[in-house]
Short mmCIF file of C-alpha atoms and ligand atoms in Angstrom, two decimals:
data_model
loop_
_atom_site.label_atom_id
_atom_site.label_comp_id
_atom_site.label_asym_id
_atom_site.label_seq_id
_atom_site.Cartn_x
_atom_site.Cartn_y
_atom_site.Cartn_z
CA UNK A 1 66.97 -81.22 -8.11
CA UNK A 2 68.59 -78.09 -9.13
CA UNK A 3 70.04 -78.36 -13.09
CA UNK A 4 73.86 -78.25 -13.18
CA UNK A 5 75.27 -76.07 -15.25
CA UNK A 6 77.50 -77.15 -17.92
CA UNK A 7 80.08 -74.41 -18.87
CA UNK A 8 79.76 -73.95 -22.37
CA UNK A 9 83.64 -74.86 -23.27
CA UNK A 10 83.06 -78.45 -21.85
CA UNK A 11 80.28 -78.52 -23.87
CA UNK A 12 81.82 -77.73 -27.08
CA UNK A 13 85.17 -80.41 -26.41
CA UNK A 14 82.33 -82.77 -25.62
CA UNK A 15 80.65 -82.68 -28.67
CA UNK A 16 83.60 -82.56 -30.20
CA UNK A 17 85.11 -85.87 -28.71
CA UNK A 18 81.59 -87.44 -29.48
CA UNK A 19 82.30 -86.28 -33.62
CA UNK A 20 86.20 -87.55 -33.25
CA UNK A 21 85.17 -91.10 -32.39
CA UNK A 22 83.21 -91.22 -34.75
CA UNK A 23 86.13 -90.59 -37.59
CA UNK A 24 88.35 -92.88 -35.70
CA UNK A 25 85.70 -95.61 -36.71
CA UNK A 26 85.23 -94.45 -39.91
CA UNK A 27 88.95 -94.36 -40.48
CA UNK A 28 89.04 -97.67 -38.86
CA UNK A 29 86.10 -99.22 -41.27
CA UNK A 30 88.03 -98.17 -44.28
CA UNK A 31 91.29 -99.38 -42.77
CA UNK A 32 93.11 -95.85 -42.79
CA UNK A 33 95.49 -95.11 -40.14
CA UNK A 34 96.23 -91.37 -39.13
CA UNK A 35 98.16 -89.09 -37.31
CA UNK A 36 98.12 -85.54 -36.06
CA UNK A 37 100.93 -83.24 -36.37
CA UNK A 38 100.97 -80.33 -33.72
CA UNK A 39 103.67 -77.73 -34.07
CA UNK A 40 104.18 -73.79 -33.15
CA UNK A 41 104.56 -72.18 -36.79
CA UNK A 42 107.72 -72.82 -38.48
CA UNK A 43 108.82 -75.82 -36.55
CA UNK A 44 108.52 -77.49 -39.78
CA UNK A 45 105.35 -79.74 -40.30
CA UNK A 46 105.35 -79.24 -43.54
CA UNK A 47 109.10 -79.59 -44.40
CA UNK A 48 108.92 -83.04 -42.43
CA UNK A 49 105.59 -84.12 -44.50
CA UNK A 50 107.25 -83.03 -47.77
CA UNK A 51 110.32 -86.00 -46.30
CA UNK A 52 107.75 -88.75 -45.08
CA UNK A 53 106.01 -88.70 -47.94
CA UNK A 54 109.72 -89.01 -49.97
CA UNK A 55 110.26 -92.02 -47.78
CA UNK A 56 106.98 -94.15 -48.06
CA UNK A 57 104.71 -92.79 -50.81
CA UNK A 58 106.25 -95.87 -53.09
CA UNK A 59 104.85 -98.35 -50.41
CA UNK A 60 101.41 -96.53 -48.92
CA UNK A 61 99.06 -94.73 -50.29
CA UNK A 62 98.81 -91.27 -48.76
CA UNK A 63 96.62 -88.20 -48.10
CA UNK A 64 97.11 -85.06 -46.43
CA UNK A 65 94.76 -82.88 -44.62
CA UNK A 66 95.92 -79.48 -43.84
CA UNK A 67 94.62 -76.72 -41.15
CA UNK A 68 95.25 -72.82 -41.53
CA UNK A 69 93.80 -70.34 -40.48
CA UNK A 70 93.55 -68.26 -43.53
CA UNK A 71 92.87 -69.25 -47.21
CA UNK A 72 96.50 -69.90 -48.21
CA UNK A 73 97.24 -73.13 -50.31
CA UNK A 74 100.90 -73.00 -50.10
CA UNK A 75 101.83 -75.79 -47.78
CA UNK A 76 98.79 -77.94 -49.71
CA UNK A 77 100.00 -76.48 -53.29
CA UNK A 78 103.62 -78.36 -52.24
CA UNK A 79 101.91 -81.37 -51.02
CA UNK A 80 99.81 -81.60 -54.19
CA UNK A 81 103.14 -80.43 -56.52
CA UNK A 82 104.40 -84.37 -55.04
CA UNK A 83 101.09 -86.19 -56.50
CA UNK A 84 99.98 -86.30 -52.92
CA UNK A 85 96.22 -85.89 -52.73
CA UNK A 86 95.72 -82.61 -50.29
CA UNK A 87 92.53 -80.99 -48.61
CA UNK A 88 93.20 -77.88 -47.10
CA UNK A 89 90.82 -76.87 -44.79
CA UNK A 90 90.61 -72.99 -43.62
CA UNK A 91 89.61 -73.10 -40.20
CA UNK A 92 88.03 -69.19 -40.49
CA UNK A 93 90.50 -67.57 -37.89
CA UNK A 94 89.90 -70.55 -35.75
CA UNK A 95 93.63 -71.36 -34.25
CA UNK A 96 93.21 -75.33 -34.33
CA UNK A 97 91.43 -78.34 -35.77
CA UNK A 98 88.61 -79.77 -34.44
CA UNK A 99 87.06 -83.16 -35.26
CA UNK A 100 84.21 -81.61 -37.40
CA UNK A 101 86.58 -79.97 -39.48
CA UNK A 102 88.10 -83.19 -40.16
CA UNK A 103 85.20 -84.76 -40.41
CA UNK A 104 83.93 -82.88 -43.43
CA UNK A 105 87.79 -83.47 -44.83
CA UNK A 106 87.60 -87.07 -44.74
CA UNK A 107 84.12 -86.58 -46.78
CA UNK A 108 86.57 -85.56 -49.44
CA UNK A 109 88.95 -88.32 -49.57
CA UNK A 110 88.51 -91.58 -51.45
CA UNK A 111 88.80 -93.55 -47.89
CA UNK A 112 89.22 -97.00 -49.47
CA UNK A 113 91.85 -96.27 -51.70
CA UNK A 114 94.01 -95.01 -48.73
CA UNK A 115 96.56 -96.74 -45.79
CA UNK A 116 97.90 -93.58 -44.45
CA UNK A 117 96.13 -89.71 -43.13
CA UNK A 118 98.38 -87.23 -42.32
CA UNK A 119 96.93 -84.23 -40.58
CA UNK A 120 98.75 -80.99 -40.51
CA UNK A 121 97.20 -78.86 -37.46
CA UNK A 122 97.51 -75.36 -37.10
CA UNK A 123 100.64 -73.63 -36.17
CA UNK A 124 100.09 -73.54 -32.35
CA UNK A 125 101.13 -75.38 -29.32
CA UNK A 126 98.28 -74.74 -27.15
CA UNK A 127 94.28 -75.36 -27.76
CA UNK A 128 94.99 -78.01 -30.54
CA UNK A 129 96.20 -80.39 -27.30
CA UNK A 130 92.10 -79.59 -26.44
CA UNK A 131 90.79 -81.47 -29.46
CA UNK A 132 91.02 -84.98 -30.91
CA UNK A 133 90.46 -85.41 -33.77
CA UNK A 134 90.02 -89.02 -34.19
CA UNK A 135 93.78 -89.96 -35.31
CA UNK A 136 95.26 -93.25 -34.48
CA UNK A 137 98.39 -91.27 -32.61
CA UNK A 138 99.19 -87.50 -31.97
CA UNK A 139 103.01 -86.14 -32.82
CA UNK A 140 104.63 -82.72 -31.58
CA UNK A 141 107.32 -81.58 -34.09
CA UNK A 142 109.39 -79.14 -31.75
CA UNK A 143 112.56 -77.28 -33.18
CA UNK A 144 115.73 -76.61 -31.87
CA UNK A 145 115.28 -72.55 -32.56
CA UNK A 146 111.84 -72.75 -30.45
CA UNK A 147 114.51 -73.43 -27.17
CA UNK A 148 114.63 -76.39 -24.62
CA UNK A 149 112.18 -74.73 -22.33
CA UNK A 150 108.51 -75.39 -24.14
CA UNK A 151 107.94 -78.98 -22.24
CA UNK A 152 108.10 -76.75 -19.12
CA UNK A 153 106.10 -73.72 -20.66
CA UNK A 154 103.61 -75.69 -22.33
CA UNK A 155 103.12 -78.87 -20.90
CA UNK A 156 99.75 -79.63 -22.03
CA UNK A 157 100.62 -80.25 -25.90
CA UNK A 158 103.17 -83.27 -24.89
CA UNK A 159 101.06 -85.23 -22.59
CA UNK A 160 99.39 -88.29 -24.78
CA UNK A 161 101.38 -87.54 -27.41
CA UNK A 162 102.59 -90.62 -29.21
CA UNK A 163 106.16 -89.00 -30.90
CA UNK A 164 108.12 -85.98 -29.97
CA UNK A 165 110.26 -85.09 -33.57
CA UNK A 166 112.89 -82.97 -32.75
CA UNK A 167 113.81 -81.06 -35.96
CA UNK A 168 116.67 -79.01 -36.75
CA UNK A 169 118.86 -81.07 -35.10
CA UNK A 170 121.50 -79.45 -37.06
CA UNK A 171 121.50 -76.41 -35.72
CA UNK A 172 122.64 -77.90 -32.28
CA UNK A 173 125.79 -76.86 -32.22
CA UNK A 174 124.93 -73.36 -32.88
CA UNK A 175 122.57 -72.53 -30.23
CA UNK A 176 122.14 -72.99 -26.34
CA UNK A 177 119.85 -75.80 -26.44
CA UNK A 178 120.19 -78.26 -23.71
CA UNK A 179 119.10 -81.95 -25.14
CA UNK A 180 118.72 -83.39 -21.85
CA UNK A 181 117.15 -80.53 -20.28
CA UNK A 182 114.54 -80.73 -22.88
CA UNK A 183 114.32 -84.62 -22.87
CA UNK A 184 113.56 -84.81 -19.43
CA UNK A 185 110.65 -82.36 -19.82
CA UNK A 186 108.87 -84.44 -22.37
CA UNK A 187 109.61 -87.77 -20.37
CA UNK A 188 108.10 -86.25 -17.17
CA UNK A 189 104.92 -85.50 -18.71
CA UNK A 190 104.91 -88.29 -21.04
CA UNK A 191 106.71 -91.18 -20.36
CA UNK A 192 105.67 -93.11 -23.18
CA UNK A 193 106.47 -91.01 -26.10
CA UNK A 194 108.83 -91.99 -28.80
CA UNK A 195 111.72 -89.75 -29.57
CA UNK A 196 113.14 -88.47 -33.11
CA UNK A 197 115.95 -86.17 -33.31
CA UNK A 198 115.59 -85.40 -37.30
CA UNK A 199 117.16 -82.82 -39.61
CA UNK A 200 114.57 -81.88 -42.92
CA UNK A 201 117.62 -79.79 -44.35
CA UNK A 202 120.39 -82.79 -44.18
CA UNK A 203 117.51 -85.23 -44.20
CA UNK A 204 118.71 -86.84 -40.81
CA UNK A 205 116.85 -89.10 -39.03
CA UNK A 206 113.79 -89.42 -41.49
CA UNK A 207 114.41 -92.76 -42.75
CA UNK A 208 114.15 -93.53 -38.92
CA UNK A 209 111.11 -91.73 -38.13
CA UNK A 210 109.41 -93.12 -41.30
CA UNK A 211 110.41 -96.42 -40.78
CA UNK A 212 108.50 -96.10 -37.02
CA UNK A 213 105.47 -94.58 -38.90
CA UNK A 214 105.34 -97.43 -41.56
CA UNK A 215 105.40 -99.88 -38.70
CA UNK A 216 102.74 -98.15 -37.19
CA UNK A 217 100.65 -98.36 -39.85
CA UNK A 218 101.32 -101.70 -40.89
CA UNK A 219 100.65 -103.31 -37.55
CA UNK A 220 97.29 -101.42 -37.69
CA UNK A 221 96.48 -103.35 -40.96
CA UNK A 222 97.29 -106.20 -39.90
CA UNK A 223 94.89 -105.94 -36.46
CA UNK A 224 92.29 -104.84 -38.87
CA UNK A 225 92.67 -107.90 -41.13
MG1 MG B 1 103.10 -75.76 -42.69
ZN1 ZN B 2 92.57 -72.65 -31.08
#
Protein backbone atom coordinates (compact mmCIF):
# COMPACT_ATOMS: atom_id res chain seq x y z
CA UNK A 1 0.00 0.00 0.00
CA UNK A 2 1.51 3.09 -1.29
CA UNK A 3 1.30 6.18 1.59
CA UNK A 4 -1.02 8.99 0.44
CA UNK A 5 0.16 12.09 0.56
CA UNK A 6 -1.44 14.66 2.57
CA UNK A 7 -0.84 18.22 1.14
CA UNK A 8 0.51 20.12 3.82
CA UNK A 9 -2.42 22.98 3.82
CA UNK A 10 -5.02 20.20 4.69
CA UNK A 11 -2.85 19.31 7.20
CA UNK A 12 -2.51 22.51 8.90
CA UNK A 13 -6.76 23.35 8.71
CA UNK A 14 -6.88 19.86 10.15
CA UNK A 15 -5.05 20.39 13.07
CA UNK A 16 -6.48 23.37 13.33
CA UNK A 17 -10.23 22.17 13.37
CA UNK A 18 -8.98 19.41 15.87
CA UNK A 19 -7.62 22.70 18.38
CA UNK A 20 -11.12 24.71 17.54
CA UNK A 21 -13.28 21.95 18.98
CA UNK A 22 -11.58 21.80 21.54
CA UNK A 23 -12.32 25.71 22.61
CA UNK A 24 -15.86 25.24 21.59
CA UNK A 25 -15.95 22.72 24.60
CA UNK A 26 -14.07 24.65 26.72
CA UNK A 27 -16.23 27.66 25.99
CA UNK A 28 -19.10 25.36 26.36
CA UNK A 29 -17.83 23.93 29.99
CA UNK A 30 -17.59 27.41 31.28
CA UNK A 31 -20.90 28.37 29.68
CA UNK A 32 -19.44 31.22 27.34
CA UNK A 33 -21.02 31.78 24.10
CA UNK A 34 -18.96 33.39 21.15
CA UNK A 35 -18.91 34.76 17.93
CA UNK A 36 -16.55 35.60 15.12
CA UNK A 37 -16.57 38.78 13.34
CA UNK A 38 -15.06 38.62 9.70
CA UNK A 39 -14.77 41.87 7.83
CA UNK A 40 -12.40 43.46 4.92
CA UNK A 41 -10.62 46.44 6.90
CA UNK A 42 -12.70 49.34 7.62
CA UNK A 43 -16.07 47.73 7.27
CA UNK A 44 -16.36 48.57 10.81
CA UNK A 45 -15.89 45.62 13.35
CA UNK A 46 -14.78 47.62 15.70
CA UNK A 47 -17.23 50.60 15.41
CA UNK A 48 -20.11 47.87 15.66
CA UNK A 49 -18.32 46.17 18.88
CA UNK A 50 -17.81 49.63 20.45
CA UNK A 51 -22.29 49.70 19.85
CA UNK A 52 -22.97 45.99 21.07
CA UNK A 53 -21.17 46.36 23.87
CA UNK A 54 -23.29 49.97 24.52
CA UNK A 55 -26.36 47.82 24.14
CA UNK A 56 -25.78 44.71 26.46
CA UNK A 57 -22.71 45.22 28.66
CA UNK A 58 -25.44 46.21 31.60
CA UNK A 59 -26.99 42.65 31.14
CA UNK A 60 -23.81 40.19 30.07
CA UNK A 61 -20.67 40.06 30.96
CA UNK A 62 -18.31 40.56 28.05
CA UNK A 63 -14.81 40.00 26.61
CA UNK A 64 -13.18 40.80 23.51
CA UNK A 65 -10.50 39.09 21.66
CA UNK A 66 -8.90 40.98 18.94
CA UNK A 67 -6.66 39.79 15.76
CA UNK A 68 -4.10 42.17 13.88
CA UNK A 69 -1.59 41.65 12.21
CA UNK A 70 0.81 44.06 13.67
CA UNK A 71 1.35 45.17 17.34
CA UNK A 72 -1.19 48.01 17.36
CA UNK A 73 -3.57 48.28 20.48
CA UNK A 74 -5.84 50.81 19.12
CA UNK A 75 -9.03 48.97 18.40
CA UNK A 76 -8.24 46.93 21.98
CA UNK A 77 -7.11 50.40 23.74
CA UNK A 78 -11.03 51.57 22.75
CA UNK A 79 -12.46 48.36 23.84
CA UNK A 80 -10.57 48.51 27.14
CA UNK A 81 -11.28 52.67 27.40
CA UNK A 82 -15.33 51.02 27.84
CA UNK A 83 -14.23 48.68 30.96
CA UNK A 84 -14.43 45.87 28.48
CA UNK A 85 -11.79 43.27 29.27
CA UNK A 86 -9.61 43.02 25.78
CA UNK A 87 -6.77 40.54 24.57
CA UNK A 88 -5.25 41.55 21.57
CA UNK A 89 -3.52 39.04 19.92
CA UNK A 90 -0.79 39.94 17.07
CA UNK A 91 -1.03 37.31 14.68
CA UNK A 92 2.93 38.07 13.39
CA UNK A 93 1.96 39.09 9.72
CA UNK A 94 -0.35 36.18 9.72
CA UNK A 95 -3.66 37.64 7.78
CA UNK A 96 -6.30 35.65 10.00
CA UNK A 97 -7.06 33.86 13.24
CA UNK A 98 -6.63 30.50 13.77
CA UNK A 99 -7.96 28.36 16.65
CA UNK A 100 -4.52 28.19 18.44
CA UNK A 101 -4.33 31.73 18.54
CA UNK A 102 -7.52 31.78 20.28
CA UNK A 103 -6.79 29.17 22.16
CA UNK A 104 -3.90 30.75 24.01
CA UNK A 105 -6.46 34.01 24.27
CA UNK A 106 -9.01 32.24 26.09
CA UNK A 107 -5.99 31.11 28.54
CA UNK A 108 -6.17 34.76 29.40
CA UNK A 109 -9.69 35.31 30.20
CA UNK A 110 -11.39 34.60 33.50
CA UNK A 111 -13.84 31.98 31.57
CA UNK A 112 -16.29 31.63 34.48
CA UNK A 113 -16.91 35.05 35.09
CA UNK A 114 -18.03 35.50 31.40
CA UNK A 115 -21.61 34.93 29.15
CA UNK A 116 -20.43 36.53 26.04
CA UNK A 117 -16.75 36.25 23.55
CA UNK A 118 -16.53 38.49 20.94
CA UNK A 119 -13.80 37.82 18.45
CA UNK A 120 -12.57 40.50 16.18
CA UNK A 121 -10.72 38.66 13.11
CA UNK A 122 -8.41 40.21 10.93
CA UNK A 123 -9.34 42.68 8.34
CA UNK A 124 -9.80 40.23 5.40
CA UNK A 125 -12.52 38.49 3.59
CA UNK A 126 -10.73 35.55 2.39
CA UNK A 127 -8.51 32.77 4.42
CA UNK A 128 -10.28 33.65 7.80
CA UNK A 129 -13.54 31.68 6.04
CA UNK A 130 -10.55 28.64 6.20
CA UNK A 131 -10.41 28.54 9.98
CA UNK A 132 -12.81 27.97 12.87
CA UNK A 133 -12.12 28.96 15.56
CA UNK A 134 -14.41 27.29 17.89
CA UNK A 135 -17.24 30.17 18.11
CA UNK A 136 -20.79 29.31 18.68
CA UNK A 137 -21.75 31.38 15.21
CA UNK A 138 -19.62 33.25 12.52
CA UNK A 139 -20.85 37.02 11.34
CA UNK A 140 -19.63 38.99 8.10
CA UNK A 141 -19.93 42.78 8.71
CA UNK A 142 -19.97 44.04 4.94
CA UNK A 143 -20.28 47.89 4.18
CA UNK A 144 -22.10 49.72 1.80
CA UNK A 145 -18.67 51.56 0.42
CA UNK A 146 -17.12 47.87 -0.12
CA UNK A 147 -20.06 47.66 -3.22
CA UNK A 148 -22.90 45.04 -3.79
CA UNK A 149 -20.65 42.77 -5.72
CA UNK A 150 -18.39 40.87 -2.81
CA UNK A 151 -21.12 37.84 -2.33
CA UNK A 152 -20.29 37.21 -6.03
CA UNK A 153 -16.43 37.98 -5.73
CA UNK A 154 -15.92 36.26 -2.62
CA UNK A 155 -18.28 33.73 -1.98
CA UNK A 156 -16.45 31.63 0.34
CA UNK A 157 -16.57 34.10 3.49
CA UNK A 158 -20.64 34.03 3.45
CA UNK A 159 -21.28 30.40 3.26
CA UNK A 160 -21.98 29.09 7.09
CA UNK A 161 -22.08 32.27 8.21
CA UNK A 162 -24.71 32.77 10.86
CA UNK A 163 -25.40 36.94 10.30
CA UNK A 164 -24.63 39.15 7.40
CA UNK A 165 -24.50 43.04 9.19
CA UNK A 166 -24.80 45.39 6.64
CA UNK A 167 -23.23 48.65 7.96
CA UNK A 168 -23.36 52.02 6.67
CA UNK A 169 -26.65 51.75 5.72
CA UNK A 170 -26.68 55.42 5.67
CA UNK A 171 -24.74 56.02 3.03
CA UNK A 172 -27.35 54.28 0.69
CA UNK A 173 -28.60 56.94 -0.86
CA UNK A 174 -25.31 58.23 -1.86
CA UNK A 175 -23.81 55.46 -3.69
CA UNK A 176 -24.77 52.81 -6.45
CA UNK A 177 -25.37 50.01 -4.23
CA UNK A 178 -28.02 47.66 -5.27
CA UNK A 179 -29.73 46.06 -1.89
CA UNK A 180 -31.30 43.34 -3.68
CA UNK A 181 -28.55 42.61 -5.92
CA UNK A 182 -26.45 42.11 -2.93
CA UNK A 183 -29.19 40.24 -0.89
CA UNK A 184 -29.63 37.73 -3.32
CA UNK A 185 -25.88 36.95 -3.36
CA UNK A 186 -25.71 36.18 0.29
CA UNK A 187 -29.09 34.14 0.16
CA UNK A 188 -27.74 31.97 -2.73
CA UNK A 189 -24.82 30.89 -0.91
CA UNK A 190 -26.34 30.94 2.41
CA UNK A 191 -29.77 30.57 2.78
CA UNK A 192 -29.89 30.54 6.35
CA UNK A 193 -28.18 33.64 7.38
CA UNK A 194 -29.78 36.37 9.33
CA UNK A 195 -29.78 39.83 7.92
CA UNK A 196 -28.93 43.35 9.67
CA UNK A 197 -28.96 46.46 7.79
CA UNK A 198 -27.26 48.75 10.71
CA UNK A 199 -25.82 52.26 10.76
CA UNK A 200 -22.72 52.66 13.73
CA UNK A 201 -22.79 56.53 12.88
CA UNK A 202 -26.80 57.09 13.42
CA UNK A 203 -26.77 53.98 15.57
CA UNK A 204 -29.50 52.26 13.31
CA UNK A 205 -30.39 48.96 13.61
CA UNK A 206 -28.12 48.01 16.68
CA UNK A 207 -30.69 47.68 19.21
CA UNK A 208 -31.98 45.04 16.61
CA UNK A 209 -28.89 43.24 15.99
CA UNK A 210 -28.11 43.17 19.76
CA UNK A 211 -31.30 42.14 20.73
CA UNK A 212 -30.72 38.85 18.13
CA UNK A 213 -27.25 38.41 19.79
CA UNK A 214 -28.65 38.53 23.43
CA UNK A 215 -31.15 35.92 22.36
CA UNK A 216 -28.54 33.96 21.08
CA UNK A 217 -26.75 33.85 23.96
CA UNK A 218 -29.40 33.43 26.31
CA UNK A 219 -30.94 30.41 24.65
CA UNK A 220 -27.37 28.93 24.83
CA UNK A 221 -27.54 29.31 28.68
CA UNK A 222 -30.39 28.05 29.04
CA UNK A 223 -29.47 24.56 26.88
CA UNK A 224 -26.46 24.53 29.04
CA UNK A 225 -28.43 24.69 32.32
MG1 LIG B 1 -10.98 47.09 13.91
ZN1 LIG C 1 -4.67 34.58 6.23
Amino acid sequence: MTARRVPIVEKILNANDQIAKENEELLNRARVYSLNIMASPGAGKTSLILQTIQQISSQLKLAVIKGDTAPVTIDADKVSECGILAVQINTGGECHLDAPMVKNALEQLPLNKLDLIIIENVGNLICPAAFKLGTNINIVVASIPEGDDKPYKYPNIYRGIDALILNKIDLLPYIDFNLNYFRKGIQALNPHSQFFNISCKTGEGIETWSLWLMKQVHNFKNKNE
